[in-house]
PDB file of C-alpha atoms in Angstrom:
ATOM      1  CA  GLN A  25     -10.615  -4.069  -6.779  1.00 86.00           C
ATOM      2  CA  MET A  26     -11.015  -7.709  -5.796  1.00 92.00           C
ATOM      3  CA  ALA A  27     -12.996  -8.381  -8.985  1.00 94.00           C
ATOM      4  CA  LEU A  28     -10.129  -6.954 -11.046  1.00 95.00           C
ATOM      5  CA  ILE A  29      -7.614  -9.080  -9.145  1.00 95.00           C
ATOM      6  CA  ASP A  30      -9.786 -12.122  -9.914  1.00 94.00           C
ATOM      7  CA  ARG A  31      -9.713 -11.274 -13.632  1.00 96.00           C
ATOM      8  CA  LEU A  32      -5.949 -10.722 -13.612  1.00 96.00           C
ATOM      9  CA  ALA A  33      -5.498 -14.085 -11.888  1.00 96.00           C
ATOM     10  CA  LEU A  34      -7.113 -15.725 -14.948  1.00 97.00           C
ATOM     11  CA  LEU A  35      -4.510 -14.427 -17.410  1.00 97.00           C
ATOM     12  CA  THR A  36      -2.846 -17.313 -19.200  1.00 96.00           C
ATOM     13  CA  ALA A  37       0.651 -17.630 -20.635  1.00 97.00           C
ATOM     14  CA  ASN A  38       1.371 -15.129 -23.431  1.00 98.00           C
ATOM     15  CA  TRP A  39      -1.524 -12.882 -22.325  1.00 97.00           C
ATOM     16  CA  ASP A  40       0.250  -9.856 -23.827  1.00 96.00           C
ATOM     17  CA  GLY A  41       1.179 -11.532 -27.125  1.00 97.00           C
ATOM     18  CA  TYR A  42       4.884 -11.209 -26.267  1.00 97.00           C
ATOM     19  CA  GLY A  43       5.420 -14.298 -24.105  1.00 97.00           C
ATOM     20  CA  ALA A  44       4.205 -12.950 -20.755  1.00 98.00           C
ATOM     21  CA  GLU A  45       3.883 -15.399 -17.890  1.00 98.00           C
ATOM     22  CA  PRO A  46       0.543 -15.883 -16.120  1.00 97.00           C
ATOM     23  CA  ILE A  47       0.151 -13.972 -12.856  1.00 97.00           C
ATOM     24  CA  ASP A  48       1.438 -16.187 -10.066  1.00 97.00           C
ATOM     25  CA  PRO A  49      -1.335 -17.127  -7.582  1.00 97.00           C
ATOM     26  CA  ARG A  50       0.990 -16.160  -4.702  1.00 97.00           C
ATOM     27  CA  CYS A  51       1.293 -12.636  -6.154  1.00 97.00           C
ATOM     28  CA  VAL A  52      -2.494 -12.483  -6.376  1.00 97.00           C
ATOM     29  CA  ALA A  53      -2.735 -13.538  -2.716  1.00 96.00           C
ATOM     30  CA  ASN A  54      -0.174 -10.882  -1.728  1.00 97.00           C
ATOM     31  CA  ALA A  55      -2.192  -8.180  -3.511  1.00 97.00           C
ATOM     32  CA  ARG A  56      -5.416  -9.323  -1.838  1.00 96.00           C
ATOM     33  CA  ASN A  57      -3.768  -9.344   1.591  1.00 96.00           C
ATOM     34  CA  LEU A  58      -2.326  -5.876   1.086  1.00 96.00           C
ATOM     35  CA  LEU A  59      -5.631  -4.372  -0.038  1.00 96.00           C
ATOM     36  CA  CYS A  60      -7.484  -5.957   2.887  1.00 94.00           C
ATOM     37  CA  ALA A  61      -4.907  -4.614   5.364  1.00 95.00           C
ATOM     38  CA  LEU A  62      -5.078  -0.966   4.260  1.00 94.00           C
ATOM     39  CA  ARG A  63      -6.586   1.460   6.751  1.00 91.00           C
ATOM     40  CA  PRO A  64      -9.819   3.219   5.845  1.00 91.00           C
ATOM     41  CA  GLY A  65      -9.235   6.324   3.757  1.00 90.00           C
ATOM     42  CA  ILE A  66      -6.672   4.775   1.418  1.00 94.00           C
ATOM     43  CA  PRO A  67      -8.199   4.682  -2.074  1.00 95.00           C
ATOM     44  CA  SER A  68      -7.938   1.645  -4.309  1.00 95.00           C
ATOM     45  CA  PRO A  69      -4.787   1.562  -6.411  1.00 97.00           C
ATOM     46  CA  GLU A  70      -4.488   1.085 -10.133  1.00 97.00           C
ATOM     47  CA  LEU A  71      -3.574  -2.576 -10.722  1.00 97.00           C
ATOM     48  CA  THR A  72      -1.276  -3.641 -13.543  1.00 97.00           C
ATOM     49  CA  PRO A  73      -0.135  -7.154 -14.474  1.00 98.00           C
ATOM     50  CA  ASN A  74       3.527  -7.526 -15.337  1.00 98.00           C
ATOM     51  CA  PRO A  75       4.938  -9.891 -17.982  1.00 98.00           C
ATOM     52  CA  ASN A  76       7.067 -11.644 -15.332  1.00 97.00           C
ATOM     53  CA  GLY A  77       3.934 -12.834 -13.443  1.00 97.00           C
ATOM     54  CA  THR A  78       3.870 -10.128 -10.758  1.00 98.00           C
ATOM     55  CA  LEU A  79       1.383  -7.338 -10.019  1.00 98.00           C
ATOM     56  CA  THR A  80       2.004  -3.613  -9.654  1.00 98.00           C
ATOM     57  CA  LEU A  81      -0.160  -1.357  -7.497  1.00 98.00           C
ATOM     58  CA  ASP A  82      -0.038   2.393  -8.180  1.00 98.00           C
ATOM     59  CA  TRP A  83      -1.396   5.271  -6.112  1.00 98.00           C
ATOM     60  CA  THR A  84      -1.186   8.864  -7.341  1.00 97.00           C
ATOM     61  CA  THR A  85      -2.065  12.231  -5.838  1.00 95.00           C
ATOM     62  CA  GLU A  86      -1.565  15.715  -7.201  1.00 93.00           C
ATOM     63  CA  ASP A  87       2.064  15.842  -6.083  1.00 94.00           C
ATOM     64  CA  GLN A  88       3.095  12.329  -4.991  1.00 96.00           C
ATOM     65  CA  ALA A  89       3.012   8.761  -6.289  1.00 97.00           C
ATOM     66  CA  LEU A  90       3.700   5.267  -4.996  1.00 98.00           C
ATOM     67  CA  SER A  91       4.331   2.275  -7.252  1.00 98.00           C
ATOM     68  CA  LEU A  92       4.646  -1.101  -5.556  1.00 98.00           C
ATOM     69  CA  GLU A  93       5.435  -4.345  -7.384  1.00 98.00           C
ATOM     70  CA  LEU A  94       4.409  -7.475  -5.481  1.00 98.00           C
ATOM     71  CA  GLY A  95       6.194 -10.699  -6.203  1.00 97.00           C
ATOM     72  CA  ILE A  96       5.939 -14.131  -4.613  1.00 97.00           C
ATOM     73  CA  THR A  97       8.018 -13.352  -1.508  1.00 97.00           C
ATOM     74  CA  ARG A  98       9.450  -9.880  -2.251  1.00 97.00           C
ATOM     75  CA  PHE A  99       8.330  -6.373  -3.120  1.00 98.00           C
ATOM     76  CA  SER A 100       9.990  -3.427  -4.805  1.00 98.00           C
ATOM     77  CA  GLY A 101       8.774   0.079  -5.313  1.00 97.00           C
ATOM     78  CA  PHE A 102       9.386   3.762  -5.625  1.00 96.00           C
ATOM     79  CA  TRP A 103       7.773   6.701  -3.940  1.00 97.00           C
ATOM     80  CA  GLU A 104       7.830  10.094  -5.599  1.00 97.00           C
ATOM     81  CA  SER A 105       7.495  12.253  -2.484  1.00 91.00           C
ATOM     82  CA  ARG A 106       7.666  15.981  -1.854  1.00 86.00           C
ATOM     83  CA  ALA A 107      11.213  15.356  -0.619  1.00 89.00           C
ATOM     84  CA  GLY A 108      12.309  13.443  -3.730  1.00 94.00           C
ATOM     85  CA  THR A 109      12.275   9.857  -4.949  1.00 96.00           C
ATOM     86  CA  LYS A 110      12.667   7.032  -2.472  1.00 96.00           C
ATOM     87  CA  MET A 111      13.219   3.408  -3.447  1.00 97.00           C
ATOM     88  CA  GLY A 112      12.241   0.397  -1.386  1.00 96.00           C
ATOM     89  CA  GLU A 113      12.557  -3.344  -1.678  1.00 97.00           C
ATOM     90  CA  GLY A 114      12.542  -6.326   0.616  1.00 96.00           C
ATOM     91  CA  MET A 115      10.767  -9.409   1.801  1.00 96.00           C
ATOM     92  CA  LEU A 116       6.982  -9.482   2.081  1.00 95.00           C
ATOM     93  CA  GLU A 117       6.980 -10.212   5.799  1.00 92.00           C
ATOM     94  CA  ALA A 118       3.862  -8.141   6.485  1.00 90.00           C
ATOM     95  CA  ALA A 119       0.726  -7.600   4.418  1.00 92.00           C
ATOM     96  CA  VAL A 120       1.755  -3.964   3.922  1.00 94.00           C
ATOM     97  CA  PRO A 121       5.527  -3.364   3.962  1.00 95.00           C
ATOM     98  CA  ALA A 122       6.751  -0.503   6.193  1.00 94.00           C
ATOM     99  CA  PHE A 123       8.008   1.327   3.079  1.00 95.00           C
ATOM    100  CA  ALA A 124       4.466   1.320   1.660  1.00 96.00           C
ATOM    101  CA  LEU A 125       2.880   2.314   5.001  1.00 94.00           C
ATOM    102  CA  GLN A 126       5.100   5.368   5.244  1.00 94.00           C
ATOM    103  CA  ALA A 127       4.384   6.398   1.656  1.00 95.00           C
ATOM    104  CA  LEU A 128       0.631   5.814   1.910  1.00 95.00           C
ATOM    105  CA  ASP A 129       0.436   7.829   5.145  1.00 93.00           C
ATOM    106  CA  ALA A 130       2.129  10.715   3.303  1.00 93.00           C
ATOM    107  CA  LEU A 131      -0.048  10.403   0.196  1.00 95.00           C
ATOM    108  CA  PHE A 132      -3.316   9.950   2.112  1.00 94.00           C
ATOM    109  CA  PRO A 133      -2.964  11.356   5.641  1.00 91.00           C
ATOM    110  CA  ALA A 134      -5.469  10.083   8.159  1.00 83.00           C
ATOM    111  CA  PRO A 135      -7.762  12.782   9.494  1.00 78.00           C
ATOM    112  CA  ALA A 136      -6.286  14.181  12.692  1.00 65.00           C
ATOM    113  CA  TRP A 137      -8.493  14.014  15.731  1.00 58.00           C
ATOM    114  CA  THR A 138      -7.714  14.462  19.384  1.00 51.00           C
ATOM    115  CA  TRP A 139      -9.693  14.260  22.564  1.00 51.00           C
ATOM    116  CA  SER A 140      -9.103  14.110  26.289  1.00 50.00           C
ATOM    117  CA  ILE A 141     -10.397  10.814  27.612  1.00 54.00           C
ATOM    118  CA  TYR A 142      -9.560  10.545  31.282  1.00 54.00           C
ATOM    119  CA  ASP A 143      -7.725  12.591  33.887  1.00 52.00           C
ATOM    120  CA  GLY A 144      -5.125  14.294  31.718  1.00 54.00           C
ATOM    121  CA  LEU A 145      -4.617  11.696  28.970  1.00 52.00           C
ATOM    122  CA  LEU A 146      -4.841  13.041  25.416  1.00 51.00           C
ATOM    123  CA  ILE A 147      -5.241  10.757  22.429  1.00 52.00           C
ATOM    124  CA  ASP A 148      -3.795  12.005  19.128  1.00 53.00           C
ATOM    125  CA  ALA A 149      -4.743   9.629  16.329  1.00 54.00           C
ATOM    126  CA  SER A 150      -3.193  11.378  13.359  1.00 50.00           C
ATOM    127  CA  GLY A 151      -1.232   9.183  10.965  1.00 46.00           C
ATOM    128  CA  HIS A 152      -1.112   5.411  10.993  1.00 47.00           C
ATOM    129  CA  TYR A 153      -0.344   5.075  14.715  1.00 46.00           C
ATOM    130  CA  GLY A 154      -2.208   6.926  17.479  1.00 48.00           C
ATOM    131  CA  LEU A 155      -0.265   8.388  20.381  1.00 49.00           C
ATOM    132  CA  ALA A 156      -1.385   8.728  24.001  1.00 47.00           C
ATOM    133  CA  THR A 157       0.116  11.774  25.700  1.00 47.00           C
ATOM    134  CA  PRO A 158      -0.201  12.913  29.317  1.00 49.00           C
ATOM    135  CA  VAL A 159      -1.376  16.538  29.595  1.00 49.00           C
ATOM    136  CA  SER A 160      -1.898  18.944  32.480  1.00 48.00           C
ATOM    137  CA  ASN A 161      -5.447  19.980  33.324  1.00 46.00           C
ATOM    138  CA  GLY A 162      -4.442  22.942  35.412  1.00 48.00           C
TER     139      GLY A 162
END
C-alpha cells in the first residue's frame, strides 16, 4: 500500500484530464499515518485519488463497506453496516478517527481470546480494546 501511496503522491495537476488537483502531501501523510496505525488483521484498503487533491480509502466485506475520504485536516466517510448507513465527518485529531475504528472493528472483528492470568482476573481481548474482568475461582 505504501508504494501505491507514493505513486499517487506523484500525480501532477490535471492528472485525470479534467483539471484535477495534485494530491496534497498532507493528505498523503494522513493516509500513511492511518495505515500504520491500523491493528493487525485489518486488510489494506483500496486507495483512490480524488480530483480535489484528497485520498479515499475503501474497505469492503461481503455485507459491509467503509469509505473514508482523508483531507488535509478533516475526514468524511460512510459506513454501510448491517444496521444501515452511518455517516461520519470531523477533524483528523487521531491517526484513525473513532468513526473509522468502530466501522473497521465491525467489518474485521479481532479474534476473541480470553485467559485467566492471576488470581481471578480474566482478560477478554475481543474487539479493539481488551477488558480485564474479575472472576470467581470457586
